[in-house]
């Protein structure tokens, strides 16, 4: 009989594949280092750390590798005669315990980063870092005790069908990335019941994992996957014939390349918040400019809409020190943070403007509720333009500035907002949660979380009408843009473009 593992924490979606159980390095029994070998080990460690600057290590981690406290603790441990691996593990635990013990959420979150960095060093020391993620076979379901931010960067998502872990939360970085890739995740599972090579059916919606199911069960499940992901040909035809433009959502330059190769007409939503997460400090203007320019160039002349930082809410930014909030989704989030930290916002705007010299770039402001937020943001954009002009730095002087319509307030004043902006993009993920008063991550109220609920549908209709009156384009960039029924609704309502995750684009463009 099939065993079924259940939990109540997951990222939705259906997938099946072969279990790949990740085994992290465990404490070994290496011999202690003789004093004369110590210099050599120290050198080995230094070169290991210096050599860790591969793109698969997050910049936060690089910073941490430069942190004298970590290095000193490791070196002291070696000086006391510990083997290098033991020295790294002990340093990690010591520093992590110190951070977790100081009663501050931000510091506690950094404890995981320290463990993550040190785990990477240990894997490298043990020579087992290369094969953890590098040779994942196609159609794998990764099963792990816990997944770390740097793991997502090392993972080849094209081979990963689903993730199953014992620890972790749906708002973790790993889950945010998995969601954007359409990869279901089930967390809080007793993974001891799964062996490497087991065949797994993963139902993210039900937070359920079935181990070695019967053939019939697999067949039924396979049909479910078809229904889950497939947009019927008649809808695809409707989309093609309606002339609606098809853009892609992206969170990295890699995503953009994939989307363009898959036929996207451009990027309708480039999420920039990942640049601000999983690091200690904040990205400089220069760092942002480099990435935005790469993103623009990866579009090969097609348009790209860069969204200014949509941080806060469930996207924690350790470098910003935002006080803990009881209702983060109703608190300091996105444009509210940008306007309260103008220097931070201007650095991002300048970086985007500089990148605009290399293609067709639009700026998009998230979480707008009032007209004065738009006027304030636009004033800062103009200030940045003046500065760049004065220094002779090239940028697109005619750059379009638009907004995400994702709050009920923005819908209700969409006629006024339409007069201030160059475009609207409806964010159905948040719009649905705010209109329906149903947390987008809470499965208990998921029956209310329906982007086609009449209340949300009316909101979309109002926005399209307001945009139509002044002749600005309106797109949809929430997950609903990839849902067959919603797609049909958007086409019939007069939406100009859809922006969806690249796997959903196939068959929608000619
Ligand atoms: C949305 O809210 O629909 C959206 C696209 O933004 P995010 O999912 O990043 O909040
Ligand atoms: Mg949103």
Short mmCIF file of C-alpha atoms and ligand atoms in Angstrom, two decimals:
data_model
loop_
_atom_site.label_atom_id
_atom_site.label_comp_id
_atom_site.label_asym_id
_atom_site.label_seq_id
_atom_site.Cartn_x
_atom_site.Cartn_y
_atom_site.Cartn_z
CA UNK A 1 0.00 0.00 0.00
CA UNK A 2 1.18 3.49 -0.79
CA UNK A 3 2.39 5.42 2.24
CA UNK A 4 1.16 8.97 2.42
CA UNK A 5 2.98 11.72 4.29
CA UNK A 6 0.88 14.74 5.16
CA UNK A 7 1.71 18.18 6.47
CA UNK A 8 0.01 21.53 6.59
CA UNK A 9 2.71 23.65 5.05
CA UNK A 10 3.31 23.78 1.33
CA UNK A 11 3.62 25.63 -1.95
CA UNK A 12 0.89 24.49 -4.34
CA UNK A 13 1.19 22.46 -7.53
CA UNK A 14 1.36 18.85 -8.60
CA UNK A 15 4.53 17.02 -9.55
CA UNK A 16 5.97 13.54 -9.62
CA UNK A 17 9.48 12.21 -9.76
CA UNK A 18 12.22 10.17 -8.19
CA UNK A 19 13.36 11.00 -4.68
CA UNK A 20 16.83 12.42 -4.44
CA UNK A 21 17.62 12.48 -0.73
CA UNK A 22 20.28 15.06 0.02
CA UNK A 23 22.77 13.97 2.60
CA UNK A 24 24.70 16.80 4.16
CA UNK A 25 28.21 16.17 5.46
CA UNK A 26 28.20 14.91 9.04
CA UNK A 27 30.83 15.36 11.69
CA UNK A 28 33.74 13.12 10.87
CA UNK A 29 36.55 11.69 12.96
CA UNK A 30 39.44 13.39 11.29
CA UNK A 31 42.76 13.33 13.04
CA UNK A 32 43.83 16.41 14.94
CA UNK A 33 46.25 18.69 13.20
CA UNK A 34 49.87 18.62 14.27
CA UNK A 35 51.31 22.07 15.02
CA UNK A 36 53.58 21.96 11.98
CA UNK A 37 50.60 21.19 9.76
CA UNK A 38 48.59 24.05 11.15
CA UNK A 39 50.01 26.78 8.92
CA UNK A 40 49.29 24.62 5.96
CA UNK A 41 45.68 24.06 7.10
CA UNK A 42 45.21 27.75 7.71
CA UNK A 43 46.40 28.44 4.19
CA UNK A 44 44.11 25.76 2.86
CA UNK A 45 41.21 27.36 4.64
CA UNK A 46 42.07 30.82 3.41
CA UNK A 47 42.37 29.69 -0.16
CA UNK A 48 39.17 27.72 0.20
CA UNK A 49 37.37 30.80 1.44
CA UNK A 50 38.96 32.99 -1.21
CA UNK A 51 38.04 30.43 -3.83
CA UNK A 52 34.42 30.33 -2.77
CA UNK A 53 33.52 33.34 -4.81
CA UNK A 54 31.59 31.31 -7.33
CA UNK A 55 28.24 32.69 -8.43
CA UNK A 56 26.51 29.99 -6.45
CA UNK A 57 27.41 31.63 -3.16
CA UNK A 58 25.16 34.54 -2.24
CA UNK A 59 26.75 37.89 -1.80
CA UNK A 60 25.60 37.88 1.82
CA UNK A 61 27.64 34.81 2.33
CA UNK A 62 30.64 36.30 0.64
CA UNK A 63 30.43 39.19 3.04
CA UNK A 64 30.23 36.75 5.87
CA UNK A 65 33.32 34.94 4.63
CA UNK A 66 35.10 38.25 4.95
CA UNK A 67 33.83 38.68 8.47
CA UNK A 68 36.86 38.53 10.78
CA UNK A 69 34.79 36.98 13.58
CA UNK A 70 34.04 33.87 11.56
CA UNK A 71 37.54 33.45 10.23
CA UNK A 72 39.14 34.18 13.59
CA UNK A 73 36.91 31.72 15.38
CA UNK A 74 37.72 29.02 12.86
CA UNK A 75 41.42 29.77 13.09
CA UNK A 76 41.34 29.77 16.89
CA UNK A 77 39.64 26.42 16.82
CA UNK A 78 42.36 25.10 14.52
CA UNK A 79 44.97 26.62 16.82
CA UNK A 80 43.42 24.61 19.63
CA UNK A 81 44.04 21.50 17.59
CA UNK A 82 40.69 20.84 16.01
CA UNK A 83 40.53 19.32 12.56
CA UNK A 84 39.48 21.96 9.98
CA UNK A 85 36.04 20.54 9.49
CA UNK A 86 35.39 20.33 13.19
CA UNK A 87 36.77 23.85 13.55
CA UNK A 88 34.31 25.23 11.01
CA UNK A 89 31.35 23.37 12.49
CA UNK A 90 32.17 24.48 16.02
CA UNK A 91 32.58 28.10 14.85
CA UNK A 92 29.26 27.96 13.05
CA UNK A 93 27.41 26.59 16.05
CA UNK A 94 29.06 29.04 18.45
CA UNK A 95 28.26 32.11 16.34
CA UNK A 96 24.78 30.87 15.40
CA UNK A 97 23.93 30.19 19.06
CA UNK A 98 25.12 33.67 19.97
CA UNK A 99 22.94 35.24 17.23
CA UNK A 100 19.86 33.16 18.02
CA UNK A 101 20.20 33.90 21.71
CA UNK A 102 20.01 37.66 21.43
CA UNK A 103 16.21 37.72 21.11
CA UNK A 104 16.14 39.65 17.85
CA UNK A 105 14.43 38.14 14.79
CA UNK A 106 16.87 39.70 12.37
CA UNK A 107 19.86 38.32 14.25
CA UNK A 108 18.21 34.93 14.60
CA UNK A 109 17.69 34.79 10.84
CA UNK A 110 21.41 35.52 10.37
CA UNK A 111 22.18 32.43 12.44
CA UNK A 112 20.88 30.31 9.56
CA UNK A 113 23.12 32.23 7.17
CA UNK A 114 26.14 31.47 9.31
CA UNK A 115 25.25 27.78 9.35
CA UNK A 116 24.67 27.91 5.61
CA UNK A 117 28.04 29.50 4.89
CA UNK A 118 29.84 27.07 7.16
CA UNK A 119 28.03 24.09 5.68
CA UNK A 120 29.35 25.22 2.27
CA UNK A 121 32.89 25.41 3.66
CA UNK A 122 32.55 21.98 5.25
CA UNK A 123 31.23 20.50 2.01
CA UNK A 124 34.15 21.98 0.14
CA UNK A 125 36.57 20.70 2.77
CA UNK A 126 35.08 17.25 2.43
CA UNK A 127 35.16 17.51 -1.32
CA UNK A 128 31.43 16.78 -1.55
CA UNK A 129 30.03 20.13 -2.58
CA UNK A 130 30.16 19.45 -6.27
CA UNK A 131 27.90 16.44 -6.37
CA UNK A 132 25.14 17.63 -4.01
CA UNK A 133 23.27 19.49 -6.71
CA UNK A 134 25.40 19.18 -9.83
CA UNK A 135 24.38 15.73 -10.93
CA UNK A 136 20.72 15.75 -10.03
CA UNK A 137 19.01 13.51 -12.57
CA UNK A 138 16.04 14.81 -14.59
CA UNK A 139 12.64 14.64 -12.90
CA UNK A 140 13.99 14.60 -9.35
CA UNK A 141 12.09 15.37 -6.20
CA UNK A 142 14.67 16.80 -3.81
CA UNK A 143 14.22 15.57 -0.26
CA UNK A 144 16.20 17.32 2.46
CA UNK A 145 16.23 18.02 6.15
CA UNK A 146 16.21 21.70 5.26
CA UNK A 147 17.07 23.78 2.21
CA UNK A 148 19.15 26.92 2.42
CA UNK A 149 19.12 30.12 0.35
CA UNK A 150 22.37 29.21 -1.38
CA UNK A 151 20.95 25.80 -2.34
CA UNK A 152 18.42 27.43 -4.64
CA UNK A 153 21.23 29.12 -6.50
CA UNK A 154 23.07 25.82 -6.93
CA UNK A 155 20.01 23.86 -7.94
CA UNK A 156 19.25 23.24 -11.58
CA UNK A 157 15.51 23.91 -11.38
CA UNK A 158 14.95 22.45 -14.82
CA UNK A 159 15.61 19.04 -13.29
CA UNK A 160 13.74 19.53 -10.04
CA UNK A 161 10.06 18.61 -10.07
CA UNK A 162 9.33 19.24 -6.37
CA UNK A 163 10.94 19.87 -2.99
CA UNK A 164 10.17 17.99 0.21
CA UNK A 165 11.72 19.03 3.51
CA UNK A 166 11.38 18.40 7.21
CA UNK A 167 12.07 22.02 8.22
CA UNK A 168 11.37 25.42 6.70
CA UNK A 169 8.56 27.87 6.17
CA UNK A 170 6.52 28.84 3.13
CA UNK A 171 7.84 32.38 3.29
CA UNK A 172 11.46 31.23 3.07
CA UNK A 173 13.57 32.28 0.15
CA UNK A 174 13.57 28.71 -1.13
CA UNK A 175 9.77 28.68 -1.28
CA UNK A 176 9.56 32.08 -2.95
CA UNK A 177 11.90 30.89 -5.70
CA UNK A 178 10.16 27.52 -6.00
CA UNK A 179 6.81 29.25 -6.33
CA UNK A 180 8.10 31.49 -9.09
CA UNK A 181 9.41 28.40 -10.88
CA UNK A 182 6.14 26.52 -10.49
CA UNK A 183 7.83 23.91 -8.32
CA UNK A 184 5.60 22.54 -5.55
CA UNK A 185 7.03 22.21 -2.06
CA UNK A 186 5.83 20.21 0.94
CA UNK A 187 7.43 21.21 4.24
CA UNK A 188 7.24 19.64 7.68
CA UNK A 189 7.42 16.08 6.38
CA UNK A 190 8.93 13.11 8.21
CA UNK A 191 11.54 12.58 5.53
CA UNK A 192 12.96 9.47 7.23
CA UNK A 193 10.15 7.57 5.54
CA UNK A 194 11.57 8.42 2.10
CA UNK A 195 14.50 6.56 0.56
CA UNK A 196 16.67 7.69 -2.29
CA UNK A 197 15.12 6.37 -5.50
CA UNK A 198 11.54 6.10 -4.18
CA UNK A 199 8.93 7.30 -6.63
CA UNK A 200 6.99 10.26 -5.22
CA UNK A 201 3.74 12.01 -6.08
CA UNK A 202 3.82 15.51 -4.59
CA UNK A 203 0.59 17.41 -4.17
CA UNK A 204 1.49 20.90 -2.95
CA UNK A 205 -2.15 21.99 -2.77
CA UNK A 206 -2.95 19.23 -0.29
CA UNK A 207 0.50 19.27 1.32
CA UNK A 208 0.81 15.57 0.67
CA UNK A 209 3.54 13.21 -0.53
CA UNK A 210 2.72 9.69 -1.76
CA UNK A 211 5.56 7.19 -1.73
CA UNK A 212 5.83 4.46 -4.38
CA UNK A 213 2.22 4.67 -5.52
CA UNK A 214 0.39 1.99 -7.48
CA UNK A 215 0.43 2.41 -11.25
CA UNK A 216 -3.23 3.39 -11.39
CA UNK A 217 -2.74 6.09 -8.78
CA UNK A 218 0.19 7.48 -10.78
CA UNK A 219 -1.94 7.56 -13.92
CA UNK A 220 -4.73 9.51 -12.21
CA UNK A 221 -2.17 11.87 -10.73
CA UNK A 222 -0.54 12.39 -14.12
CA UNK A 223 -3.89 13.50 -15.54
CA UNK A 224 -4.19 15.93 -12.65
CA UNK A 225 -0.84 17.45 -13.58
CA UNK A 226 -2.11 17.86 -17.14
CA UNK A 227 -5.19 19.66 -15.92
CA UNK A 228 -3.16 21.70 -13.50
CA UNK A 229 -0.78 23.14 -16.03
CA UNK A 230 -2.31 22.86 -19.42
CA UNK A 231 -4.08 25.72 -21.04
CA UNK A 232 -6.55 24.22 -23.55
CA UNK A 233 -5.82 24.90 -27.20
CA UNK A 234 -9.01 26.94 -27.65
CA UNK A 235 -7.81 29.37 -24.96
CA UNK A 236 -4.37 29.53 -26.48
CA UNK A 237 -6.00 30.35 -29.78
CA UNK A 238 -8.14 33.03 -28.15
CA UNK A 239 -5.00 34.54 -26.60
CA UNK A 240 -3.15 34.53 -29.92
CA UNK A 241 -6.09 35.94 -31.86
CA UNK A 242 -6.95 38.62 -29.31
CA UNK A 243 -3.55 40.21 -29.87
CA UNK A 244 -2.88 40.32 -26.13
CA UNK A 245 0.87 40.63 -25.60
CA UNK A 246 2.65 37.87 -23.72
CA UNK A 247 5.46 38.86 -21.40
CA UNK A 248 7.29 36.90 -18.73
CA UNK A 249 7.83 37.37 -15.02
CA UNK A 250 11.47 37.03 -13.99
CA UNK A 251 13.53 37.22 -10.84
CA UNK A 252 16.98 36.78 -12.34
CA UNK A 253 18.94 37.23 -15.55
CA UNK A 254 18.74 33.44 -16.02
CA UNK A 255 14.93 33.62 -15.90
CA UNK A 256 15.02 36.30 -18.58
CA UNK A 257 17.18 34.23 -20.91
CA UNK A 258 14.84 31.28 -20.45
CA UNK A 259 11.77 33.44 -21.09
CA UNK A 260 13.17 35.03 -24.23
CA UNK A 261 14.22 31.62 -25.56
CA UNK A 262 10.68 30.42 -24.80
CA UNK A 263 9.07 33.10 -26.97
CA UNK A 264 8.25 35.89 -24.47
CA UNK A 265 7.74 39.28 -26.09
CA UNK A 266 9.63 40.86 -23.24
CA UNK A 267 9.67 40.94 -19.45
CA UNK A 268 6.49 42.27 -17.87
CA UNK A 269 7.74 42.01 -14.30
CA UNK A 270 11.36 41.90 -13.23
CA UNK A 271 11.29 41.36 -9.48
CA UNK A 272 14.23 43.15 -7.88
CA UNK A 273 13.65 42.25 -4.25
CA UNK A 274 15.89 39.20 -4.45
CA UNK A 275 18.81 41.58 -4.71
CA UNK A 276 17.95 42.88 -1.27
CA UNK A 277 17.31 39.60 0.49
CA UNK A 278 19.65 36.98 1.93
CA UNK A 279 22.45 39.39 2.55
CA UNK A 280 23.70 41.48 5.39
CA UNK A 281 24.10 44.84 3.71
CA UNK A 282 22.18 46.48 0.89
CA UNK A 283 23.13 46.32 -2.78
CA UNK A 284 24.99 49.40 -3.99
CA UNK A 285 23.85 51.43 -6.98
CA UNK A 286 26.77 49.98 -8.92
CA UNK A 287 25.86 46.37 -8.14
CA UNK A 288 22.25 47.02 -9.09
CA UNK A 289 23.24 48.78 -12.29
CA UNK A 290 25.37 45.81 -13.36
CA UNK A 291 22.47 43.40 -12.84
CA UNK A 292 19.81 45.61 -14.42
CA UNK A 293 22.05 46.20 -17.41
CA UNK A 294 22.58 42.45 -17.81
CA UNK A 295 18.81 41.99 -17.50
CA UNK A 296 18.13 44.65 -20.15
CA UNK A 297 20.74 43.20 -22.49
CA UNK A 298 19.35 39.68 -22.01
CA UNK A 299 16.05 40.98 -23.46
CA UNK A 300 17.82 41.60 -26.77
CA UNK A 301 15.84 44.72 -27.61
CA UNK A 302 12.53 43.57 -26.16
CA UNK A 303 10.94 45.68 -23.42
CA UNK A 304 11.55 45.03 -19.74
CA UNK A 305 9.53 46.37 -16.83
CA UNK A 306 11.68 46.66 -13.74
CA UNK A 307 9.72 46.76 -10.51
CA UNK A 308 11.25 48.80 -7.72
CA UNK A 309 11.90 46.91 -4.51
CA UNK A 310 8.79 45.09 -3.29
CA UNK A 311 10.32 44.31 0.07
CA UNK A 312 8.67 43.96 3.46
CA UNK A 313 5.52 41.85 3.78
CA UNK A 314 6.80 38.29 3.58
CA UNK A 315 10.08 39.41 2.00
CA UNK A 316 12.38 40.22 4.88
CA UNK A 317 15.38 42.45 4.24
CA UNK A 318 17.88 42.05 7.03
CA UNK A 319 19.92 45.07 5.89
CA UNK A 320 17.00 47.43 6.47
CA UNK A 321 16.23 46.86 10.09
CA UNK A 322 12.46 47.19 9.76
CA UNK A 323 10.87 46.80 13.19
CA UNK A 324 8.79 43.65 13.65
CA UNK A 325 5.18 44.24 12.65
CA UNK A 326 2.01 42.44 13.71
CA UNK A 327 0.57 42.63 10.19
CA UNK A 328 3.52 42.88 7.80
CA UNK A 329 1.31 42.65 4.71
CA UNK A 330 -0.49 45.78 5.93
CA UNK A 331 2.65 47.49 7.09
CA UNK A 332 5.91 48.86 5.77
CA UNK A 333 6.09 47.27 2.39
CA UNK A 334 7.29 48.14 -1.12
CA UNK A 335 6.69 51.81 -2.08
CA UNK A 336 6.11 52.68 1.58
CA UNK A 337 9.67 51.63 2.37
CA UNK A 338 11.02 53.28 -0.79
CA UNK A 339 9.48 56.64 0.09
CA UNK A 340 10.57 56.44 3.69
CA UNK A 341 14.16 55.71 2.58
CA UNK A 342 14.63 58.10 -0.38
CA UNK A 343 18.39 57.55 -0.60
CA UNK A 344 17.88 53.82 -0.96
CA UNK A 345 15.12 54.35 -3.52
CA UNK A 346 17.16 56.86 -5.52
CA UNK A 347 20.11 54.47 -5.70
CA UNK A 348 17.78 51.90 -7.26
CA UNK A 349 16.20 54.44 -9.61
CA UNK A 350 19.60 55.72 -10.76
CA UNK A 351 20.71 52.14 -11.40
CA UNK A 352 17.57 51.45 -13.45
CA UNK A 353 17.90 54.73 -15.37
CA UNK A 354 21.54 54.00 -16.21
CA UNK A 355 20.54 50.54 -17.46
CA UNK A 356 17.77 52.11 -19.56
CA UNK A 357 20.42 53.38 -21.97
CA UNK A 358 20.82 49.78 -23.18
CA UNK A 359 17.27 48.86 -24.15
CA UNK A 360 13.58 49.56 -23.59
CA UNK A 361 13.02 49.85 -19.86
CA UNK A 362 9.92 50.76 -17.87
CA UNK A 363 9.85 51.52 -14.13
CA UNK A 364 7.05 49.96 -12.09
CA UNK A 365 6.07 51.01 -8.55
CA UNK A 366 4.58 48.30 -6.32
CA UNK A 367 1.83 48.51 -3.65
CA UNK A 368 0.51 51.91 -4.62
CA UNK A 369 -2.54 53.03 -2.64
CA UNK A 370 -2.65 56.80 -3.18
CA UNK A 371 -1.92 59.33 -5.90
CA UNK A 372 0.55 61.23 -3.71
CA UNK A 373 2.79 58.13 -3.53
CA UNK A 374 3.06 58.26 -7.32
CA UNK A 375 3.78 61.98 -7.41
CA UNK A 376 6.41 61.62 -4.69
CA UNK A 377 8.07 58.69 -6.47
CA UNK A 378 8.01 60.49 -9.81
CA UNK A 379 9.58 63.56 -8.22
CA UNK A 380 12.44 61.36 -7.02
CA UNK A 381 12.76 59.83 -10.51
CA UNK A 382 13.00 63.36 -11.98
CA UNK A 383 15.61 64.32 -9.40
CA UNK A 384 17.69 61.28 -10.38
CA UNK A 385 17.33 62.18 -14.06
CA UNK A 386 18.59 65.71 -13.39
CA UNK A 387 21.59 64.30 -11.54
CA UNK A 388 22.44 61.91 -14.36
CA UNK A 389 22.03 64.65 -16.95
CA UNK A 390 24.36 66.90 -14.99
CA UNK A 391 27.02 64.20 -14.93
CA UNK A 392 26.54 63.36 -18.62
CA UNK A 393 25.44 59.80 -17.85
CA UNK A 394 23.27 58.32 -20.60
CA UNK A 395 19.73 57.11 -19.85
CA UNK A 396 16.32 56.97 -21.55
CA UNK A 397 14.87 60.43 -21.02
CA UNK A 398 11.45 59.19 -22.10
CA UNK A 399 11.33 56.23 -19.70
CA UNK A 400 7.78 55.14 -18.82
CA UNK A 401 6.73 54.98 -15.17
CA UNK A 402 3.78 52.81 -14.19
CA UNK A 403 2.30 51.12 -11.17
CA UNK A 404 1.19 47.78 -9.87
CA UNK A 405 -2.53 47.87 -9.14
CA UNK A 406 -2.74 45.43 -6.29
CA UNK A 407 -4.61 47.19 -3.50
CA UNK A 408 -8.34 47.91 -3.32
CA UNK A 409 -7.46 51.58 -2.77
CA UNK A 410 -5.61 51.74 -6.08
CA UNK A 411 -8.58 50.14 -7.84
CA UNK A 412 -11.00 52.64 -6.33
CA UNK A 413 -8.90 55.62 -7.44
CA UNK A 414 -7.65 54.02 -10.65
CA UNK A 415 -9.26 56.83 -12.67
CA UNK A 416 -7.07 59.36 -10.82
CA UNK A 417 -3.97 57.20 -10.90
CA UNK A 418 -4.40 56.65 -14.64
CA UNK A 419 -3.81 60.36 -15.19
CA UNK A 420 -0.45 60.19 -13.44
CA UNK A 421 1.15 57.08 -14.86
CA UNK A 422 2.13 55.55 -18.20
CA UNK A 423 0.77 52.05 -17.54
CA UNK A 424 -1.00 49.78 -15.08
CA UNK A 425 -0.08 46.23 -14.20
CA UNK A 426 -2.62 44.35 -12.12
CA UNK A 427 -1.00 42.20 -9.45
CA UNK A 428 -3.70 39.61 -8.87
CA UNK A 429 -1.71 37.81 -6.17
CA UNK A 430 -2.00 40.71 -3.79
CA UNK A 431 -5.18 42.18 -5.21
CA UNK A 432 -6.99 38.91 -4.48
CA UNK A 433 -5.64 38.75 -0.93
CA UNK A 434 -6.53 42.35 -0.14
CA UNK A 435 -9.94 42.39 -1.85
CA UNK A 436 -10.98 39.07 -0.32
CA UNK A 437 -9.25 39.71 3.03
CA UNK A 438 -7.67 36.27 2.66
CA UNK A 439 -3.93 35.80 3.29
CA UNK A 440 -2.40 34.52 0.07
CA UNK A 441 -0.31 31.96 2.01
CA UNK A 442 -2.99 30.66 4.37
CA UNK A 443 -4.49 27.40 3.19
CA UNK A 444 -7.40 27.63 5.66
CA UNK A 445 -8.85 30.56 3.72
CA UNK A 446 -7.80 29.41 0.28
CA UNK A 447 -11.47 28.85 -0.61
CA UNK A 448 -11.79 32.65 -0.60
CA UNK A 449 -8.56 33.26 -2.41
CA UNK A 450 -9.91 33.21 -5.94
CA UNK A 451 -8.74 35.76 -8.51
CA UNK A 452 -11.93 35.11 -10.46
CA UNK A 453 -14.22 35.80 -7.54
CA UNK A 454 -16.80 38.37 -8.70
CA UNK A 455 -15.32 40.94 -6.32
CA UNK A 456 -11.82 40.62 -7.82
CA UNK A 457 -13.20 40.35 -11.34
CA UNK A 458 -15.12 43.61 -10.86
CA UNK A 459 -11.98 45.26 -9.56
CA UNK A 460 -10.11 44.17 -12.70
CA UNK A 461 -12.96 45.52 -14.85
CA UNK A 462 -12.79 48.91 -13.11
CA UNK A 463 -9.05 49.16 -13.66
CA UNK A 464 -9.32 48.27 -17.35
CA UNK A 465 -12.05 50.87 -17.79
CA UNK A 466 -10.05 53.59 -16.03
CA UNK A 467 -6.99 52.79 -18.14
CA UNK A 468 -9.07 52.76 -21.33
CA UNK A 469 -10.46 56.25 -20.64
CA UNK A 470 -7.01 57.84 -20.78
CA UNK A 471 -5.52 55.36 -23.21
CA UNK A 472 -2.79 53.80 -21.07
CA UNK A 473 -2.04 50.07 -21.40
CA UNK A 474 -3.03 47.65 -18.66
CA UNK A 475 -1.44 44.28 -18.05
CA UNK A 476 -1.82 41.48 -15.53
CA UNK A 477 1.27 40.07 -13.86
CA UNK A 478 -0.08 37.94 -10.99
CA UNK A 479 -0.08 34.14 -11.10
CA UNK A 480 -3.67 34.22 -12.41
CA UNK A 481 -2.27 35.40 -15.76
CA UNK A 482 -1.24 31.77 -16.34
CA UNK A 483 -4.57 30.22 -15.36
CA UNK A 484 -6.65 29.13 -18.34
CA UNK A 485 -10.00 30.41 -17.07
CA UNK A 486 -8.54 33.68 -15.86
CA UNK A 487 -6.66 34.10 -19.15
CA UNK A 488 -9.94 33.87 -21.02
CA UNK A 489 -11.49 36.42 -18.66
CA UNK A 490 -8.57 38.84 -19.10
CA UNK A 491 -8.72 38.56 -22.89
CA UNK A 492 -12.45 39.26 -22.90
CA UNK A 493 -12.12 42.14 -20.41
CA UNK A 494 -9.70 44.02 -22.63
CA UNK A 495 -6.41 43.56 -20.81
CA UNK A 496 -3.50 44.46 -23.14
CA UNK A 497 -0.85 42.08 -21.86
CA UNK A 498 -0.24 39.12 -19.60
CA UNK A 499 3.01 38.51 -17.79
CA UNK A 500 3.53 34.96 -16.61
CA UNK A 501 6.17 32.53 -15.47
CA UNK A 502 8.10 31.36 -18.52
CA UNK A 503 7.04 27.68 -18.31
CA UNK A 504 3.45 28.82 -18.97
CA UNK A 505 4.24 30.78 -22.12
CA UNK A 506 4.52 27.95 -24.60
CA UNK A 507 1.82 27.98 -27.25
CA UNK A 508 0.65 31.48 -26.40
CA UNK A 509 2.89 33.38 -28.79
CA UNK A 510 3.10 32.64 -32.47
C1 LIG B 1 1.16 40.31 -7.38
O1 LIG B 1 0.91 40.73 -6.25
O2 LIG B 1 0.28 39.84 -8.15
C2 LIG B 1 2.53 40.32 -7.89
C3 LIG B 1 2.81 40.02 -9.14
O3 LIG B 1 3.51 40.65 -7.04
P1 LIG B 1 4.15 39.66 -5.93
O4 LIG B 1 3.61 38.27 -6.17
O5 LIG B 1 5.62 39.76 -6.11
O6 LIG B 1 3.65 40.27 -4.67
MG1 LIG B 2 2.35 41.92 -5.21
#
